[in-house]
Coordinates of C-alpha atoms and ligand atoms in Angstrom, one line a residue:
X1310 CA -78.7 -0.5 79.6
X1311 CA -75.4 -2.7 79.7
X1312 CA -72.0 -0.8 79.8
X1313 CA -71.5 -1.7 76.5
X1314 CA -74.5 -0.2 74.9
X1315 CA -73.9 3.1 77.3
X1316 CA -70.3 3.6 76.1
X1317 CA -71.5 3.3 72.1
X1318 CA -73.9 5.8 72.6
X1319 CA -71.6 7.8 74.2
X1320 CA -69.0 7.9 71.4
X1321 CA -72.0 8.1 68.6
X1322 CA -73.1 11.3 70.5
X1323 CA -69.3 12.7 71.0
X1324 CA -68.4 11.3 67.4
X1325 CA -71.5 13.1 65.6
X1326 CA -71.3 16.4 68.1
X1327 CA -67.5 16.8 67.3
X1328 CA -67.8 16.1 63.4
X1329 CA -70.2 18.5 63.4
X1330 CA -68.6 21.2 65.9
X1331 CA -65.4 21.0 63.6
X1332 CA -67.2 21.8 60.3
X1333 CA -68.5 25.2 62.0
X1334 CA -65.3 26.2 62.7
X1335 CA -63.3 25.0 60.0
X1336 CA -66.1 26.7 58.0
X1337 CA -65.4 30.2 59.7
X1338 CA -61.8 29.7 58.7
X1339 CA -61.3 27.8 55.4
X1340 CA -60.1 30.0 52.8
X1341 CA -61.2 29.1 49.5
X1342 CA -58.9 30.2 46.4
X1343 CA -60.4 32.6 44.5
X1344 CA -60.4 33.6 40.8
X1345 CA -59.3 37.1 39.4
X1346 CA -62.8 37.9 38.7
X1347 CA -64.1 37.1 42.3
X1348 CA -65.2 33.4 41.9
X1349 CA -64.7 30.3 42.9
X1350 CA -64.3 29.5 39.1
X1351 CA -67.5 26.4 39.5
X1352 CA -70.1 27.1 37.1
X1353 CA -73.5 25.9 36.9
X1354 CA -76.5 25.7 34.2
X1355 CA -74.0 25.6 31.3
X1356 CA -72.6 28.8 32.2
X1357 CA -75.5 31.0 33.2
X1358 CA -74.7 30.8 36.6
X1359 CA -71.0 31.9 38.3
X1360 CA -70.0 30.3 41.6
X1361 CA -69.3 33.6 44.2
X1362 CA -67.6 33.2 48.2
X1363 CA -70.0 35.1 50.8
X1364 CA -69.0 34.7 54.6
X1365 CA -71.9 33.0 56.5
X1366 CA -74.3 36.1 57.9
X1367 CA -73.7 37.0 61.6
X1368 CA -76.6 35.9 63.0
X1369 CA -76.3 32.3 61.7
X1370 CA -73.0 31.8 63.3
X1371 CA -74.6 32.7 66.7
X1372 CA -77.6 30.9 66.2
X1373 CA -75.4 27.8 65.2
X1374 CA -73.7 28.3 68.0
X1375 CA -76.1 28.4 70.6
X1376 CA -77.6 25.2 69.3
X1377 CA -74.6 23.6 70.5
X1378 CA -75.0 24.9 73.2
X1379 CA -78.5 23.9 74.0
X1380 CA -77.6 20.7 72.8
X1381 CA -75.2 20.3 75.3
X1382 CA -77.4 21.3 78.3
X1383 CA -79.8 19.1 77.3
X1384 CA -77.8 16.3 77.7
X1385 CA -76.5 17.4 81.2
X1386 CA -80.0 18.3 82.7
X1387 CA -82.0 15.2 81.0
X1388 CA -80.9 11.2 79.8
X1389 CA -79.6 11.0 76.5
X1390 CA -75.7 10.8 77.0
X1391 CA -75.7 7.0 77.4
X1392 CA -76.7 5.9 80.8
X1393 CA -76.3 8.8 82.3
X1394 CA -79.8 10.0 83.8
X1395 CA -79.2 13.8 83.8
X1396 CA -79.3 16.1 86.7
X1397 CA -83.4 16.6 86.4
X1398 CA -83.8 13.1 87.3
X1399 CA -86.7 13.3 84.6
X1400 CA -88.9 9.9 83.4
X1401 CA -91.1 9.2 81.0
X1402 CA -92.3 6.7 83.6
X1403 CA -92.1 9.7 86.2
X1404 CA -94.4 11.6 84.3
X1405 CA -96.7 9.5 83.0
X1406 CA -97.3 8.4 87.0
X1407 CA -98.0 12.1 87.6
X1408 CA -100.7 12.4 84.7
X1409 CA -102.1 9.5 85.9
X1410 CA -102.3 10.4 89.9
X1411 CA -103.2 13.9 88.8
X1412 CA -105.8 12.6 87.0
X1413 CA -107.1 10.0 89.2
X1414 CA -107.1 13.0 91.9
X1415 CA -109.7 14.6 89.5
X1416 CA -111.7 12.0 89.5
X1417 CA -112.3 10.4 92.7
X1418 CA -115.5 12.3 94.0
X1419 CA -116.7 10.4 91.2
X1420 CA -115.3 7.1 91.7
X1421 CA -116.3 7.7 96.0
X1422 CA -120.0 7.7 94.4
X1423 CA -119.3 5.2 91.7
X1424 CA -118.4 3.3 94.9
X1425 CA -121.1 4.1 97.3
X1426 CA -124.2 4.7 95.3
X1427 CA -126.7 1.8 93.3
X1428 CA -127.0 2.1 89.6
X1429 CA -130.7 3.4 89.9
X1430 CA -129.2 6.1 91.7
X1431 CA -126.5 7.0 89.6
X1432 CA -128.5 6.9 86.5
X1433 CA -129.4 10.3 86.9
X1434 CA -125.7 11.7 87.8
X1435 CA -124.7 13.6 84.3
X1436 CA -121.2 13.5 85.3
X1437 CA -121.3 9.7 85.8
X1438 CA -123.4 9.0 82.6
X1439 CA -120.9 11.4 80.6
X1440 CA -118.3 8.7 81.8
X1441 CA -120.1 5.7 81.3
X1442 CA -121.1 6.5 77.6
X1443 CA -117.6 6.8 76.9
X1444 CA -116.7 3.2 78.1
X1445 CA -119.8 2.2 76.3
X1446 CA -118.7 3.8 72.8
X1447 CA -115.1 2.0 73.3
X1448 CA -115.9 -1.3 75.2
X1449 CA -119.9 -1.7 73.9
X1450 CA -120.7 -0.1 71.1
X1451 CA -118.5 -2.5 68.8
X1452 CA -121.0 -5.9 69.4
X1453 CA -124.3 -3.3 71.0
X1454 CA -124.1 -0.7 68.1
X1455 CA -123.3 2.9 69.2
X1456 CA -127.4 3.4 70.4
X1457 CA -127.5 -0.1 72.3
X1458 CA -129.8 -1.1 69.5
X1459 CA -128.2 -4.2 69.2
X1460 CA -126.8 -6.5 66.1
X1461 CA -129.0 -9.3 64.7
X1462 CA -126.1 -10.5 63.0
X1463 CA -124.0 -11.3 66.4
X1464 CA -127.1 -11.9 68.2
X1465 CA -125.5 -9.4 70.6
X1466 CA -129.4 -7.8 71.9
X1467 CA -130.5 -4.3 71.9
X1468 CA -130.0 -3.0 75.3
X1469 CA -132.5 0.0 74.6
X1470 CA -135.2 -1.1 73.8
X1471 CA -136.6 -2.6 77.5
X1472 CA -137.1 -6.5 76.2
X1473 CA -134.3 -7.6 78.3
X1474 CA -133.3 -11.3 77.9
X1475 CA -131.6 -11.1 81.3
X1476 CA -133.0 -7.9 82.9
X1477 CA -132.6 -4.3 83.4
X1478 CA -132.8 -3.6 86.7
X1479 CA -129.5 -2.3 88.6
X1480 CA -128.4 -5.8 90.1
X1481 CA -129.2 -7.8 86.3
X1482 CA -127.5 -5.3 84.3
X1483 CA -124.0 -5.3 86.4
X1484 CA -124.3 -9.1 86.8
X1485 CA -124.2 -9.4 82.7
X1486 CA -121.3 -6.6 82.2
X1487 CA -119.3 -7.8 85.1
X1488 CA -119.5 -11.8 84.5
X1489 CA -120.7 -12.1 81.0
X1490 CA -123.6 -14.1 80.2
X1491 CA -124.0 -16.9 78.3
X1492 CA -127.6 -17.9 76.5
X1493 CA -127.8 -21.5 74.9
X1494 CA -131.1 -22.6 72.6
X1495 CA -130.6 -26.4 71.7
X1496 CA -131.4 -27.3 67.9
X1497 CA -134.7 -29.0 66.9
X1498 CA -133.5 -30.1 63.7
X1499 CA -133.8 -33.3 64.7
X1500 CA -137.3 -32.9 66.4
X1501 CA -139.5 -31.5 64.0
X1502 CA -139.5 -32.6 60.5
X1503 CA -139.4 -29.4 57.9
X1504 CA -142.9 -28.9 58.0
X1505 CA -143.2 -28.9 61.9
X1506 CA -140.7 -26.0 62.4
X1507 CA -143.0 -24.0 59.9
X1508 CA -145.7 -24.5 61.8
X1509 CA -143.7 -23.8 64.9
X1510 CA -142.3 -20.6 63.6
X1511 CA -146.1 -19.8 62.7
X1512 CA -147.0 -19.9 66.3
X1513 CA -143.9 -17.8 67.7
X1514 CA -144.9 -15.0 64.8
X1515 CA -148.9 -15.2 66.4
X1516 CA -147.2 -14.6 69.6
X1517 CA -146.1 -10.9 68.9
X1518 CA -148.7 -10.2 66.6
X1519 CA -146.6 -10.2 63.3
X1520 CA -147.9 -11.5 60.4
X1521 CA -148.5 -15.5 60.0
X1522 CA -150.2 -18.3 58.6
X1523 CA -153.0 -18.7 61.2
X1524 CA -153.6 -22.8 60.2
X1525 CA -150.1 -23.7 60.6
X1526 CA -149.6 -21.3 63.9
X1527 CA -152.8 -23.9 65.2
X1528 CA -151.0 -27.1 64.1
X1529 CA -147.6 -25.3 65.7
X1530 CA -149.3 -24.5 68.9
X1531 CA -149.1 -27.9 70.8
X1532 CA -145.2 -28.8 69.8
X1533 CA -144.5 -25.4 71.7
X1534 CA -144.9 -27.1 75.0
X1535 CA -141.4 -28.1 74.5
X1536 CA -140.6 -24.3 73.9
X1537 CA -142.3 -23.4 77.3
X1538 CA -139.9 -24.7 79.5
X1539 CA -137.4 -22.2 78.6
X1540 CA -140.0 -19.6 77.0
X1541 CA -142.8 -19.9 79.1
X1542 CA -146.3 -21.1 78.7
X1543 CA -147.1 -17.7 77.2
X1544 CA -143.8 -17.3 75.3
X1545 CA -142.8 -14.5 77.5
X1546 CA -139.3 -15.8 78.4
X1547 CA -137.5 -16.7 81.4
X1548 CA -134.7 -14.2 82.4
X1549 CA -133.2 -17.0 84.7
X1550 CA -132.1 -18.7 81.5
X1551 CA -131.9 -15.4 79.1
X1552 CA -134.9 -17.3 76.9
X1553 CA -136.1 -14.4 75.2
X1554 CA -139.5 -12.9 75.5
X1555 CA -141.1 -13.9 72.0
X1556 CA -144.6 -11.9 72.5
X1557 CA -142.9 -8.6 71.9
X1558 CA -141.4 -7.1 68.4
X1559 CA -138.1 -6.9 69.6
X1560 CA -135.7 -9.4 68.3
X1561 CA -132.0 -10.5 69.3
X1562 CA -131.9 -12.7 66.3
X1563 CA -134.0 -11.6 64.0
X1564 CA -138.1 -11.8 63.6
X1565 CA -138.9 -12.8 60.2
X1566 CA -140.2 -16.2 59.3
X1567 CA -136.5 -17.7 57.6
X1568 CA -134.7 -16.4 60.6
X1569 CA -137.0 -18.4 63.2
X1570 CA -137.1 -20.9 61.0
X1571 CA -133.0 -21.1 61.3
X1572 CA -133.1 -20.4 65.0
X1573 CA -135.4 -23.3 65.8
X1574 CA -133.4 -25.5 63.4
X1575 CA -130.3 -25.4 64.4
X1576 CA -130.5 -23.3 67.6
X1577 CA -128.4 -20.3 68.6
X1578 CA -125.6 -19.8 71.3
X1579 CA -124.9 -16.3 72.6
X1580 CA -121.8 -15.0 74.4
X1581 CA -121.7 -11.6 76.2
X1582 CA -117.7 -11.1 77.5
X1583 CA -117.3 -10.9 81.1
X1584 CA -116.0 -7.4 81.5
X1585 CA -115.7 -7.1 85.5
X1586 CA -112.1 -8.1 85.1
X1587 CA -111.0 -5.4 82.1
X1588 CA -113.2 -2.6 83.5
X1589 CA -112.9 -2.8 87.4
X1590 CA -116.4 -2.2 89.7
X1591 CA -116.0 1.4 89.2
X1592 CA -116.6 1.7 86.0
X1593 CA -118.5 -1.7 85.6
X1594 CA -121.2 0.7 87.8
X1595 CA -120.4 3.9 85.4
X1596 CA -121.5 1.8 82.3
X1597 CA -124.5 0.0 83.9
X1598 CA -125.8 3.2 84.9
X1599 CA -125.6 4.8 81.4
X1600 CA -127.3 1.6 79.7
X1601 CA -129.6 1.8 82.8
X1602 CA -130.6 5.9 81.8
X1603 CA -130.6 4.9 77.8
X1604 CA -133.2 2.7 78.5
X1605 CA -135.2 4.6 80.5
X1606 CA -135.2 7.7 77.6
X1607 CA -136.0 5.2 75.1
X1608 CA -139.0 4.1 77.8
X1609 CA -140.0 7.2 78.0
X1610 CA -139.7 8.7 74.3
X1611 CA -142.0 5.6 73.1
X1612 CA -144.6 6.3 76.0
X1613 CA -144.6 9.7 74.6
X1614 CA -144.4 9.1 71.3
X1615 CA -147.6 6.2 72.2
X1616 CA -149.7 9.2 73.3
X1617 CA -149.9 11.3 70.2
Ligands
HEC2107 C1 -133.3 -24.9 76.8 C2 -134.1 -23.7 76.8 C3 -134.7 -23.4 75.5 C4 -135.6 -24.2 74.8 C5 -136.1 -25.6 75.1 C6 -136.0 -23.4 73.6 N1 -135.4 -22.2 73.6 FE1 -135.6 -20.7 72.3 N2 -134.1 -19.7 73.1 C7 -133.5 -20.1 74.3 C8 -132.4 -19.1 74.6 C9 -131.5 -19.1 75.8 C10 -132.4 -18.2 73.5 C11 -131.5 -17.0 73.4 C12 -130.3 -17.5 72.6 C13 -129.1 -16.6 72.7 O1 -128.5 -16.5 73.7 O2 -128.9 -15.9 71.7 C14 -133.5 -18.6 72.7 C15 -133.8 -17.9 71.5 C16 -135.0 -18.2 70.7 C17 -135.4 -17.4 69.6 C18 -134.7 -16.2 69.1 C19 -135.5 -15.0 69.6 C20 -134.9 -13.7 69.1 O3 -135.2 -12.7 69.8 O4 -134.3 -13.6 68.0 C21 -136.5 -18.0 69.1 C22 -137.4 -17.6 67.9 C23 -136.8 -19.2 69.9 N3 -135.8 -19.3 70.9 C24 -137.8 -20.1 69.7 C25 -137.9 -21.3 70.4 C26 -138.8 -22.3 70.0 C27 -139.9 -22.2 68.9 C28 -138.6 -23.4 70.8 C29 -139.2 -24.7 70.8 C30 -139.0 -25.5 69.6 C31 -137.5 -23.0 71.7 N4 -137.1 -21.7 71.4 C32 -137.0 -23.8 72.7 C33 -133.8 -21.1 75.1 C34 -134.6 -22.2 74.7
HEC2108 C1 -118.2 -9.5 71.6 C2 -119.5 -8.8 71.5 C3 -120.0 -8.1 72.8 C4 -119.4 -7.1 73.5 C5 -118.1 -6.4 73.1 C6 -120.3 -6.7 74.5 N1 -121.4 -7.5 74.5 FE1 -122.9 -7.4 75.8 N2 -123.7 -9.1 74.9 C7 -123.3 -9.7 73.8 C8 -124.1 -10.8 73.5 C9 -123.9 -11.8 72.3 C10 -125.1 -10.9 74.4 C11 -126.2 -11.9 74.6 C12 -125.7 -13.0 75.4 C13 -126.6 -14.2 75.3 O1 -127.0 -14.6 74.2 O2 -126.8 -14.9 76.3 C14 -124.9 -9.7 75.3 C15 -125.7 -9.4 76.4 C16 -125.5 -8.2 77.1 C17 -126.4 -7.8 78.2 C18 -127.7 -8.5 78.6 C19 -128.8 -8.0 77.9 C20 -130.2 -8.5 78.3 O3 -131.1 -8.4 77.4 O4 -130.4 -8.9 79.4 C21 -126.0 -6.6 78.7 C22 -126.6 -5.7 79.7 C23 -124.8 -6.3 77.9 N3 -124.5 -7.3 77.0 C24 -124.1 -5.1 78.1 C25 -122.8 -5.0 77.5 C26 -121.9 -3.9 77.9 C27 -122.2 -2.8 78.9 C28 -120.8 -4.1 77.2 C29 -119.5 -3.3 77.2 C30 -118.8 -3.2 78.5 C31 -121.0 -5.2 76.3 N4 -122.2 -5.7 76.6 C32 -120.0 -5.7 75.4 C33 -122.1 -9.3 73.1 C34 -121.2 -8.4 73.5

């Protein structure tokens, strides 16, 4: 703060501190001229009401008083009187830097096993996955949807249901949290005449099973050898390139007829942030474990479910 600034606050402080401090008084002191009957003579609410004199109750004047007085402590002990820092030596920097340290000091057991342990391992570590769904709900959940379920509409995939596009395992998942991933499916607009994309989005609905038009899923089968270089001969993807498995019924675009249709046509492009930088390894590893352990539950709720 430059002298200047210090000095007006100074005066404002003394300025307001002294008007006030010389009302109280005068206020104990003023006498105000008083009419034969005991008022002031004012009156109020066409006449209903008389203005009367009362001294200011004991109690007040103390209480007043002491206010001044805590008013002026305050400013000795802690900044407010310009520059002046106060004899605490108190910070909102200062004490922010102690929640902080006092904080970190809580939790470094768990950042020594965020450090030293795989994400397999910490998968099943309640206070780590407590943690990690936390950075999910504030970092994730706006693009993955608060479950990991995904959003068709951002093509941003489901990260619950096991048909990864890059992988699930430890080493995959950290690798698309900390750098970001970036999927690219080129447009066959050009290829395939209007007709020929039916046909081709025929043969990807055979693939999972879903309903299709069985002739034009046969005349769509050979154009798919284009397909298989990214998607496999089989359709079940490549995680090298993030091409999706298209046997299965889960879907980062969306799995009805149209939507293929618009996919193959003009392609899709998919861009997961790199987060290493914002989050740090720590809690890159605290995340990846809890997406790692939602997956597994969803794994293991549909084998269950799959038995009944
Ligand atoms: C150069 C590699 C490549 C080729 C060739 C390719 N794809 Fe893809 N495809 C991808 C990638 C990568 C994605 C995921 C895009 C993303 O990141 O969102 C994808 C996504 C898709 C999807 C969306 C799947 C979903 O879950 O919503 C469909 C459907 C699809 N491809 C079908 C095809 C068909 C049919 C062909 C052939 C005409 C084809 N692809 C050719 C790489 C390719
Ligand atoms: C801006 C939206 C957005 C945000 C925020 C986001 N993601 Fe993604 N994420 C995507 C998209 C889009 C993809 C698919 C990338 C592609 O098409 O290649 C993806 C892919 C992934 C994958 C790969 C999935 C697979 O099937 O292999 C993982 C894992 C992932 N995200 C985890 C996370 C985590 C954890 C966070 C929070 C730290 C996060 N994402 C935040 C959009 C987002």
């Amino acid at each position: 703060m430059s002298t200047f600034w210090s000095s007006w606050i100074m005066f404002l402080v003394v300025f307001n501190m002294g008007v006030t401090f010389f009302l109280f008084l005068w206020g104990q002191r003023v006498k105000i001229p008083l009419q034969p009957d005991g008022t002031t003579g004012h009156v109020w609410a066409h006449g209903t009401i008389r203005e009367s004199v009362r001294k200011l109750p004991t109690w007040w004047v103390w209480f007043s008083a002491s206010m001044f007085a805590a008013g002026i402590g305050y400013l000795i002990l802690y900044p407010g009187f310009g520059a002046n820092k106060g004899v605490l030596g108190w910070t909102s920097q200062g004490e922010l830097a102690r929640d902080v340290a006092s904080n970190n000091a809580k939790l470094e057991p768990m950042m020594e096993r965020l450090r030293t342990r795989s994400v397999e391992a910490l998968s099943a570590d309640e206070e780590v996955i407590d943690f990690g769904r936390r950075l999910f709900l504030d970092n994730c959940a706006a693009c993955h949807g608060r479950q990991a379920h995904g959003n068709q509409l951002l093509g941003a995939p489901s990260l619950a249901a096991g048909g990864w596009m890059y992988g699930g395992d430890g080493g995959q998942l950290l690798a698309s949290i900390k750098d970001g991933r970036r999927g690219m499916m080129p447009p066959f607009a050009e290829t395939f005449d209007k007709e020929g994309i039916s046909n081709l989005a025929n043969y990807v609905l055979s693939l999972s099973g879903a309903r299709h038009d069985a002739r034009m899923a046969a005349a769509g089968q050979p154009q798919f050898a284009v397909c298989s270089a990214c998607h496999g001969m089989d359709g079940k993807g490549n995680p090298a390139l993030g091409a999706p498995n298209l046997t299965d019924d889960i879907w980062v675009h969306g799995g009805d007829q149209a939507t293929i249709e618009t996919t193959i046509s003009h392609g899709r492009t998919g861009t997961m942030p790199s987060w290493g930088p914002r989050l740090g390894a720590e809690r890159a590893q605290a995340v990846a474990a809890w997406v790692f352990a939602n997956a597994q539950g969803e794994e293991l709720a549909r084998k269950r479910n799959a038995k009944k």
